[in-house]
Amino acid sequence: MYKHPGAGWSIRPFSAADAGSCLSIFRDCLTQMPWRVRNRGQYMILRRALSPQAAWVAQEPDAGVVGFLTLQAPQDYVDHLFVAPDWRFCGVARGLLEVAHQGASGALSLDVDTENMGARRAYEALGWQVVASTGSGSKARQMRLVSP
Ligand SMILES: CC(C)(COP(=O)(O)OP(=O)(O)OC[C@H]1O[C@@H](n2cnc3c(N)ncnc32)[C@H](O)[C@@H]1OP(=O)(O)O)[C@@H](O)C(=O)NCCC(=O)NCCS
């Protein structure tokens, strides 16, 4: 198990009992993304992605699940990475990405919305590189990033 000694959280594989917490974090994060159209499809996609083989959660003893990541194998593509607003800047995303990387065959990749400046700064701090954008110029909608 991956543990953060200072912040108190640890990372373990997702289990079915975590689904409600993950959906709740997802919903809270989406409220901070006004550019995203919310629909039931996003929740169904997340439910399908949440499996013990392809998802991990960060858990703190008192707060419970504080973040999660889902990974599409064999592409090593991170399709969800969400950290509860109160638990940002505690290394949770860094830890989840490290655990996902340990089980991957190569570099990880993901897509980030161009409007999502917080996440873009986080990936930049973690050394991820932009390899492509969808759309063009100011109309670019997402950026494909790869891990170091
Ligand atoms: C993006 C997100 C996953 C980052 O999670 P986090 O647990 O706060 O990130 P970490 O604490 O592991 O931080 C990793 C690095 O990124 C930096 N960082 C994190 N968020 C940042 C921000 N908003 N602005 C600038 N830097 C940021 C941290 O300072 C840290 O760098 P350092 O080690 O050099 O200090 C989180 O903000 C989140 O869940 N956002 C909403 C959902 C989302 O956008 N998901 C990504 C979809 S692609």
PDB file of C-alpha atoms and ligand atoms in Angstrom:
ATOM      1  CA  MET A   1       0.000   0.000   0.000  1.00  0.00           C
ATOM      2  CA  TYR A   2       1.184   3.522  -0.873  1.00  0.00           C
ATOM      3  CA  LYS A   3       1.080   5.808   2.194  1.00  0.00           C
ATOM      4  CA  HIS A   4       1.729   9.489   2.770  1.00  0.00           C
ATOM      5  CA  PRO A   5       3.240   9.663   6.271  1.00  0.00           C
ATOM      6  CA  GLY A   6       2.521  13.377   6.816  1.00  0.00           C
ATOM      7  CA  ALA A   7      -0.892  13.877   5.225  1.00  0.00           C
ATOM      8  CA  GLY A   8      -2.238  10.590   6.581  1.00  0.00           C
ATOM      9  CA  TRP A   9      -3.833   9.168   3.451  1.00  0.00           C
ATOM     10  CA  SER A  10      -3.017   5.870   1.801  1.00  0.00           C
ATOM     11  CA  ILE A  11      -3.805   4.436  -1.609  1.00  0.00           C
ATOM     12  CA  ARG A  12      -5.395   1.049  -2.253  1.00  0.00           C
ATOM     13  CA  PRO A  13      -7.339  -0.622  -5.070  1.00  0.00           C
ATOM     14  CA  PHE A  14     -10.954   0.451  -5.487  1.00  0.00           C
ATOM     15  CA  SER A  15     -13.625  -1.794  -3.986  1.00  0.00           C
ATOM     16  CA  ALA A  16     -17.357  -1.777  -4.714  1.00  0.00           C
ATOM     17  CA  ALA A  17     -18.102  -0.080  -1.380  1.00  0.00           C
ATOM     18  CA  ASP A  18     -16.143   3.007  -2.589  1.00  0.00           C
ATOM     19  CA  ALA A  19     -18.468   3.720  -5.527  1.00  0.00           C
ATOM     20  CA  GLY A  20     -20.702   6.185  -3.658  1.00  0.00           C
ATOM     21  CA  SER A  21     -17.732   8.181  -2.355  1.00  0.00           C
ATOM     22  CA  CYS A  22     -16.121   8.340  -5.789  1.00  0.00           C
ATOM     23  CA  LEU A  23     -19.355   9.515  -7.413  1.00  0.00           C
ATOM     24  CA  SER A  24     -19.764  12.139  -4.704  1.00  0.00           C
ATOM     25  CA  ILE A  25     -16.211  13.486  -5.245  1.00  0.00           C
ATOM     26  CA  PHE A  26     -16.835  13.476  -9.002  1.00  0.00           C
ATOM     27  CA  ARG A  27     -20.057  15.477  -8.539  1.00  0.00           C
ATOM     28  CA  ASP A  28     -18.329  18.011  -6.244  1.00  0.00           C
ATOM     29  CA  CYS A  29     -15.482  18.471  -8.717  1.00  0.00           C
ATOM     30  CA  LEU A  30     -17.852  18.954 -11.657  1.00  0.00           C
ATOM     31  CA  THR A  31     -19.563  21.831  -9.846  1.00  0.00           C
ATOM     32  CA  GLN A  32     -16.189  23.602 -10.068  1.00  0.00           C
ATOM     33  CA  MET A  33     -16.041  23.078 -13.844  1.00  0.00           C
ATOM     34  CA  PRO A  34     -18.699  25.418 -15.246  1.00  0.00           C
ATOM     35  CA  TRP A  35     -17.454  24.855 -18.810  1.00  0.00           C
ATOM     36  CA  ARG A  36     -18.456  21.170 -18.614  1.00  0.00           C
ATOM     37  CA  VAL A  37     -21.974  20.178 -19.629  1.00  0.00           C
ATOM     38  CA  ARG A  38     -23.197  17.749 -16.996  1.00  0.00           C
ATOM     39  CA  ASN A  39     -25.147  14.701 -18.062  1.00  0.00           C
ATOM     40  CA  ARG A  40     -25.977  11.215 -16.872  1.00  0.00           C
ATOM     41  CA  GLY A  41     -23.599   9.736 -19.432  1.00  0.00           C
ATOM     42  CA  GLN A  42     -20.565  11.013 -17.515  1.00  0.00           C
ATOM     43  CA  TYR A  43     -21.731   9.176 -14.406  1.00  0.00           C
ATOM     44  CA  MET A  44     -22.385   5.976 -16.326  1.00  0.00           C
ATOM     45  CA  ILE A  45     -18.911   6.129 -17.879  1.00  0.00           C
ATOM     46  CA  LEU A  46     -17.407   6.593 -14.410  1.00  0.00           C
ATOM     47  CA  ARG A  47     -19.396   3.697 -12.951  1.00  0.00           C
ATOM     48  CA  ARG A  48     -18.096   1.417 -15.714  1.00  0.00           C
ATOM     49  CA  ALA A  49     -14.513   2.604 -15.166  1.00  0.00           C
ATOM     50  CA  LEU A  50     -14.590   1.913 -11.422  1.00  0.00           C
ATOM     51  CA  SER A  51     -13.292  -1.615 -10.992  1.00  0.00           C
ATOM     52  CA  PRO A  52     -10.804  -3.191  -8.556  1.00  0.00           C
ATOM     53  CA  GLN A  53      -8.463  -4.009 -11.465  1.00  0.00           C
ATOM     54  CA  ALA A  54      -8.381  -0.518 -12.954  1.00  0.00           C
ATOM     55  CA  ALA A  55      -9.101   2.005 -10.218  1.00  0.00           C
ATOM     56  CA  TRP A  56      -7.450   3.172  -7.009  1.00  0.00           C
ATOM     57  CA  VAL A  57      -8.666   5.321  -4.150  1.00  0.00           C
ATOM     58  CA  ALA A  58      -6.847   7.511  -1.640  1.00  0.00           C
ATOM     59  CA  GLN A  59      -8.309   7.118   1.819  1.00  0.00           C
ATOM     60  CA  GLU A  60      -7.732   9.031   5.038  1.00  0.00           C
ATOM     61  CA  PRO A  61      -8.807   7.377   8.316  1.00  0.00           C
ATOM     62  CA  ASP A  62     -11.262  10.124   9.357  1.00  0.00           C
ATOM     63  CA  ALA A  63     -12.295  11.630   6.020  1.00  0.00           C
ATOM     64  CA  GLY A  64     -12.706   8.345   4.128  1.00  0.00           C
ATOM     65  CA  VAL A  65     -12.099   8.356   0.371  1.00  0.00           C
ATOM     66  CA  VAL A  66     -10.510  11.675  -0.647  1.00  0.00           C
ATOM     67  CA  GLY A  67      -9.573  10.969  -4.263  1.00  0.00           C
ATOM     68  CA  PHE A  68      -9.567   8.333  -6.982  1.00  0.00           C
ATOM     69  CA  LEU A  69      -8.057   7.463 -10.341  1.00  0.00           C
ATOM     70  CA  THR A  70      -9.220   5.113 -13.093  1.00  0.00           C
ATOM     71  CA  LEU A  71      -6.896   3.693 -15.732  1.00  0.00           C
ATOM     72  CA  GLN A  72      -7.682   2.211 -19.123  1.00  0.00           C
ATOM     73  CA  ALA A  73      -5.342  -0.665 -19.873  1.00  0.00           C
ATOM     74  CA  PRO A  74      -3.549  -1.535 -22.070  1.00  0.00           C
ATOM     75  CA  GLN A  75      -3.340   2.061 -23.316  1.00  0.00           C
ATOM     76  CA  ASP A  76      -2.200   3.287 -19.865  1.00  0.00           C
ATOM     77  CA  TYR A  77      -4.720   6.097 -20.281  1.00  0.00           C
ATOM     78  CA  VAL A  78      -5.939   7.894 -17.153  1.00  0.00           C
ATOM     79  CA  ASP A  79      -9.610   8.538 -17.783  1.00  0.00           C
ATOM     80  CA  HIS A  80     -10.494   9.919 -14.335  1.00  0.00           C
ATOM     81  CA  LEU A  81      -8.404  11.653 -11.669  1.00  0.00           C
ATOM     82  CA  PHE A  82     -10.406  13.507  -9.057  1.00  0.00           C
ATOM     83  CA  VAL A  83      -9.422  14.776  -5.622  1.00  0.00           C
ATOM     84  CA  ALA A  84     -11.951  16.115  -3.113  1.00  0.00           C
ATOM     85  CA  PRO A  85     -11.739  19.924  -2.928  1.00  0.00           C
ATOM     86  CA  ASP A  86     -10.752  19.898   0.766  1.00  0.00           C
ATOM     87  CA  TRP A  87      -7.868  17.520   0.031  1.00  0.00           C
ATOM     88  CA  ARG A  88      -6.141  19.340  -2.796  1.00  0.00           C
ATOM     89  CA  PHE A  89      -2.425  20.222  -2.550  1.00  0.00           C
ATOM     90  CA  CYS A  90      -1.775  17.267  -0.226  1.00  0.00           C
ATOM     91  CA  GLY A  91      -0.024  15.112  -2.819  1.00  0.00           C
ATOM     92  CA  VAL A  92      -3.057  12.891  -3.441  1.00  0.00           C
ATOM     93  CA  ALA A  93      -2.949  13.229  -7.247  1.00  0.00           C
ATOM     94  CA  ARG A  94       0.813  12.697  -7.246  1.00  0.00           C
ATOM     95  CA  GLY A  95       0.364   9.528  -5.206  1.00  0.00           C
ATOM     96  CA  LEU A  96      -2.471   8.134  -7.328  1.00  0.00           C
ATOM     97  CA  LEU A  97      -0.483   8.773 -10.508  1.00  0.00           C
ATOM     98  CA  GLU A  98       2.592   7.079  -9.035  1.00  0.00           C
ATOM     99  CA  VAL A  99       0.580   3.997  -8.111  1.00  0.00           C
ATOM    100  CA  ALA A 100      -1.021   3.884 -11.575  1.00  0.00           C
ATOM    101  CA  HIS A 101       2.409   4.267 -13.169  1.00  0.00           C
ATOM    102  CA  GLN A 102       3.781   1.328 -11.168  1.00  0.00           C
ATOM    103  CA  GLY A 103       1.245  -0.988 -12.812  1.00  0.00           C
ATOM    104  CA  ALA A 104       1.540   0.499 -16.303  1.00  0.00           C
ATOM    105  CA  SER A 105       3.683  -0.754 -19.154  1.00  0.00           C
ATOM    106  CA  GLY A 106       4.974   2.694 -20.098  1.00  0.00           C
ATOM    107  CA  ALA A 107       4.174   6.379 -19.812  1.00  0.00           C
ATOM    108  CA  LEU A 108       0.675   7.374 -18.762  1.00  0.00           C
ATOM    109  CA  SER A 109      -1.476   9.702 -20.847  1.00  0.00           C
ATOM    110  CA  LEU A 110      -4.624  11.719 -20.264  1.00  0.00           C
ATOM    111  CA  ASP A 111      -6.722  14.527 -21.734  1.00  0.00           C
ATOM    112  CA  VAL A 112      -7.314  17.768 -19.865  1.00  0.00           C
ATOM    113  CA  ASP A 113      -9.808  20.507 -20.744  1.00  0.00           C
ATOM    114  CA  THR A 114      -8.013  23.673 -21.892  1.00  0.00           C
ATOM    115  CA  GLU A 115     -10.154  25.665 -19.423  1.00  0.00           C
ATOM    116  CA  ASN A 116      -8.968  23.499 -16.530  1.00  0.00           C
ATOM    117  CA  MET A 117      -6.083  25.698 -15.484  1.00  0.00           C
ATOM    118  CA  GLY A 118      -5.727  24.155 -12.025  1.00  0.00           C
ATOM    119  CA  ALA A 119      -5.232  20.673 -13.427  1.00  0.00           C
ATOM    120  CA  ARG A 120      -2.952  21.948 -16.192  1.00  0.00           C
ATOM    121  CA  ARG A 121      -0.715  23.603 -13.605  1.00  0.00           C
ATOM    122  CA  ALA A 122      -0.708  20.438 -11.510  1.00  0.00           C
ATOM    123  CA  TYR A 123       0.393  18.289 -14.478  1.00  0.00           C
ATOM    124  CA  GLU A 124       3.026  20.846 -15.387  1.00  0.00           C
ATOM    125  CA  ALA A 125       4.354  20.695 -11.816  1.00  0.00           C
ATOM    126  CA  LEU A 126       4.448  16.902 -12.125  1.00  0.00           C
ATOM    127  CA  GLY A 127       6.497  17.097 -15.334  1.00  0.00           C
ATOM    128  CA  TRP A 128       3.820  16.020 -17.826  1.00  0.00           C
ATOM    129  CA  GLN A 129       4.210  17.219 -21.429  1.00  0.00           C
ATOM    130  CA  VAL A 130       1.576  18.390 -23.927  1.00  0.00           C
ATOM    131  CA  VAL A 131       1.692  16.215 -27.041  1.00  0.00           C
ATOM    132  CA  ALA A 132      -1.479  17.286 -28.883  1.00  0.00           C
ATOM    133  CA  SER A 133      -4.536  19.530 -28.734  1.00  0.00           C
ATOM    134  CA  THR A 134      -8.008  19.036 -30.139  1.00  0.00           C
ATOM    135  CA  GLY A 135      -9.493  22.038 -31.931  1.00  0.00           C
ATOM    136  CA  SER A 136      -7.163  24.869 -32.865  1.00  0.00           C
ATOM    137  CA  GLY A 137      -5.927  28.164 -31.424  1.00  0.00           C
ATOM    138  CA  SER A 138      -8.356  29.677 -28.912  1.00  0.00           C
ATOM    139  CA  LYS A 139     -10.893  26.991 -29.844  1.00  0.00           C
ATOM    140  CA  ALA A 140      -8.699  24.163 -28.519  1.00  0.00           C
ATOM    141  CA  ARG A 141     -10.896  22.091 -26.210  1.00  0.00           C
ATOM    142  CA  GLN A 142      -8.603  19.446 -24.764  1.00  0.00           C
ATOM    143  CA  MET A 143      -4.921  18.745 -24.523  1.00  0.00           C
ATOM    144  CA  ARG A 144      -3.347  15.284 -24.574  1.00  0.00           C
ATOM    145  CA  LEU A 145      -0.576  15.023 -21.988  1.00  0.00           C
ATOM    146  CA  VAL A 146       1.971  12.296 -21.300  1.00  0.00           C
ATOM    147  CA  SER A 147       3.732  11.535 -18.042  1.00  0.00           C
ATOM    148  CA  PRO A 148       7.508  11.761 -17.571  1.00  0.00           C
TER     149      PRO A 148
HETATM  150  C1  LIG B   1      -5.944  18.460 -10.619  1.00  0.00           C
HETATM  151  C2  LIG B   1      -6.056  17.699  -9.310  1.00  0.00           C
HETATM  152  C3  LIG B   1      -6.318  16.230  -9.617  1.00  0.00           C
HETATM  153  C4  LIG B   1      -4.728  17.858  -8.544  1.00  0.00           C
HETATM  154  O1  LIG B   1      -4.840  17.098  -7.349  1.00  0.00           O
HETATM  155  P1  LIG B   1      -3.969  17.395  -6.036  1.00  0.00           P
HETATM  156  O2  LIG B   1      -4.093  16.199  -5.166  1.00  0.00           O
HETATM  157  O3  LIG B   1      -4.352  18.703  -5.456  1.00  0.00           O
HETATM  158  O4  LIG B   1      -2.481  17.486  -6.621  1.00  0.00           O
HETATM  159  P2  LIG B   1      -1.132  17.259  -5.778  1.00  0.00           P
HETATM  160  O5  LIG B   1      -1.345  17.767  -4.385  1.00  0.00           O
HETATM  161  O6  LIG B   1      -0.680  15.861  -5.942  1.00  0.00           O
HETATM  162  O7  LIG B   1      -0.140  18.253  -6.491  1.00  0.00           O
HETATM  163  C5  LIG B   1       0.822  17.836  -7.457  1.00  0.00           C
HETATM  164  C6  LIG B   1       1.604  19.065  -7.892  1.00  0.00           C
HETATM  165  O8  LIG B   1       0.732  19.943  -8.610  1.00  0.00           O
HETATM  166  C7  LIG B   1       0.677  21.216  -7.982  1.00  0.00           C
HETATM  167  N1  LIG B   1      -0.686  21.696  -8.099  1.00  0.00           N
HETATM  168  C8  LIG B   1      -1.812  21.019  -7.802  1.00  0.00           C
HETATM  169  N2  LIG B   1      -2.895  21.769  -8.074  1.00  0.00           N
HETATM  170  C9  LIG B   1      -2.427  22.951  -8.545  1.00  0.00           C
HETATM  171  C10 LIG B   1      -3.059  24.151  -8.962  1.00  0.00           C
HETATM  172  N3  LIG B   1      -4.402  24.283  -8.958  1.00  0.00           N
HETATM  173  N4  LIG B   1      -2.287  25.167  -9.382  1.00  0.00           N
HETATM  174  C11 LIG B   1      -0.937  25.058  -9.376  1.00  0.00           C
HETATM  175  N5  LIG B   1      -0.266  23.933  -8.998  1.00  0.00           N
HETATM  176  C12 LIG B   1      -1.019  22.900  -8.573  1.00  0.00           C
HETATM  177  C13 LIG B   1       1.082  20.974  -6.546  1.00  0.00           C
HETATM  178  O9  LIG B   1       1.598  22.131  -5.912  1.00  0.00           O
HETATM  179  C14 LIG B   1       2.115  19.878  -6.711  1.00  0.00           C
HETATM  180  O10 LIG B   1       3.332  20.425  -7.136  1.00  0.00           O
HETATM  181  P3  LIG B   1       4.628  20.444  -6.143  1.00  0.00           P
HETATM  182  O11 LIG B   1       4.806  19.021  -5.705  1.00  0.00           O
HETATM  183  O12 LIG B   1       5.724  20.978  -7.015  1.00  0.00           O
HETATM  184  O13 LIG B   1       4.233  21.338  -5.016  1.00  0.00           O
HETATM  185  C15 LIG B   1      -7.181  18.293  -8.430  1.00  0.00           C
HETATM  186  O14 LIG B   1      -7.042  19.700  -8.380  1.00  0.00           O
HETATM  187  C16 LIG B   1      -8.577  17.974  -8.911  1.00  0.00           C
HETATM  188  O15 LIG B   1      -9.144  16.942  -8.577  1.00  0.00           O
HETATM  189  N6  LIG B   1      -9.165  18.870  -9.718  1.00  0.00           N
HETATM  190  C17 LIG B   1     -10.546  18.695 -10.171  1.00  0.00           C
HETATM  191  C18 LIG B   1     -10.684  17.531 -11.096  1.00  0.00           C
HETATM  192  C19 LIG B   1      -9.726  17.617 -12.257  1.00  0.00           C
HETATM  193  O16 LIG B   1      -9.530  18.671 -12.846  1.00  0.00           O
HETATM  194  N7  LIG B   1      -9.138  16.473 -12.588  1.00  0.00           N
HETATM  195  C20 LIG B   1      -8.217  16.359 -13.672  1.00  0.00           C
HETATM  196  C21 LIG B   1      -8.965  16.022 -14.915  1.00  0.00           C
HETATM  197  S1  LIG B   1      -7.836  15.814 -16.284  1.00  0.00           S
END
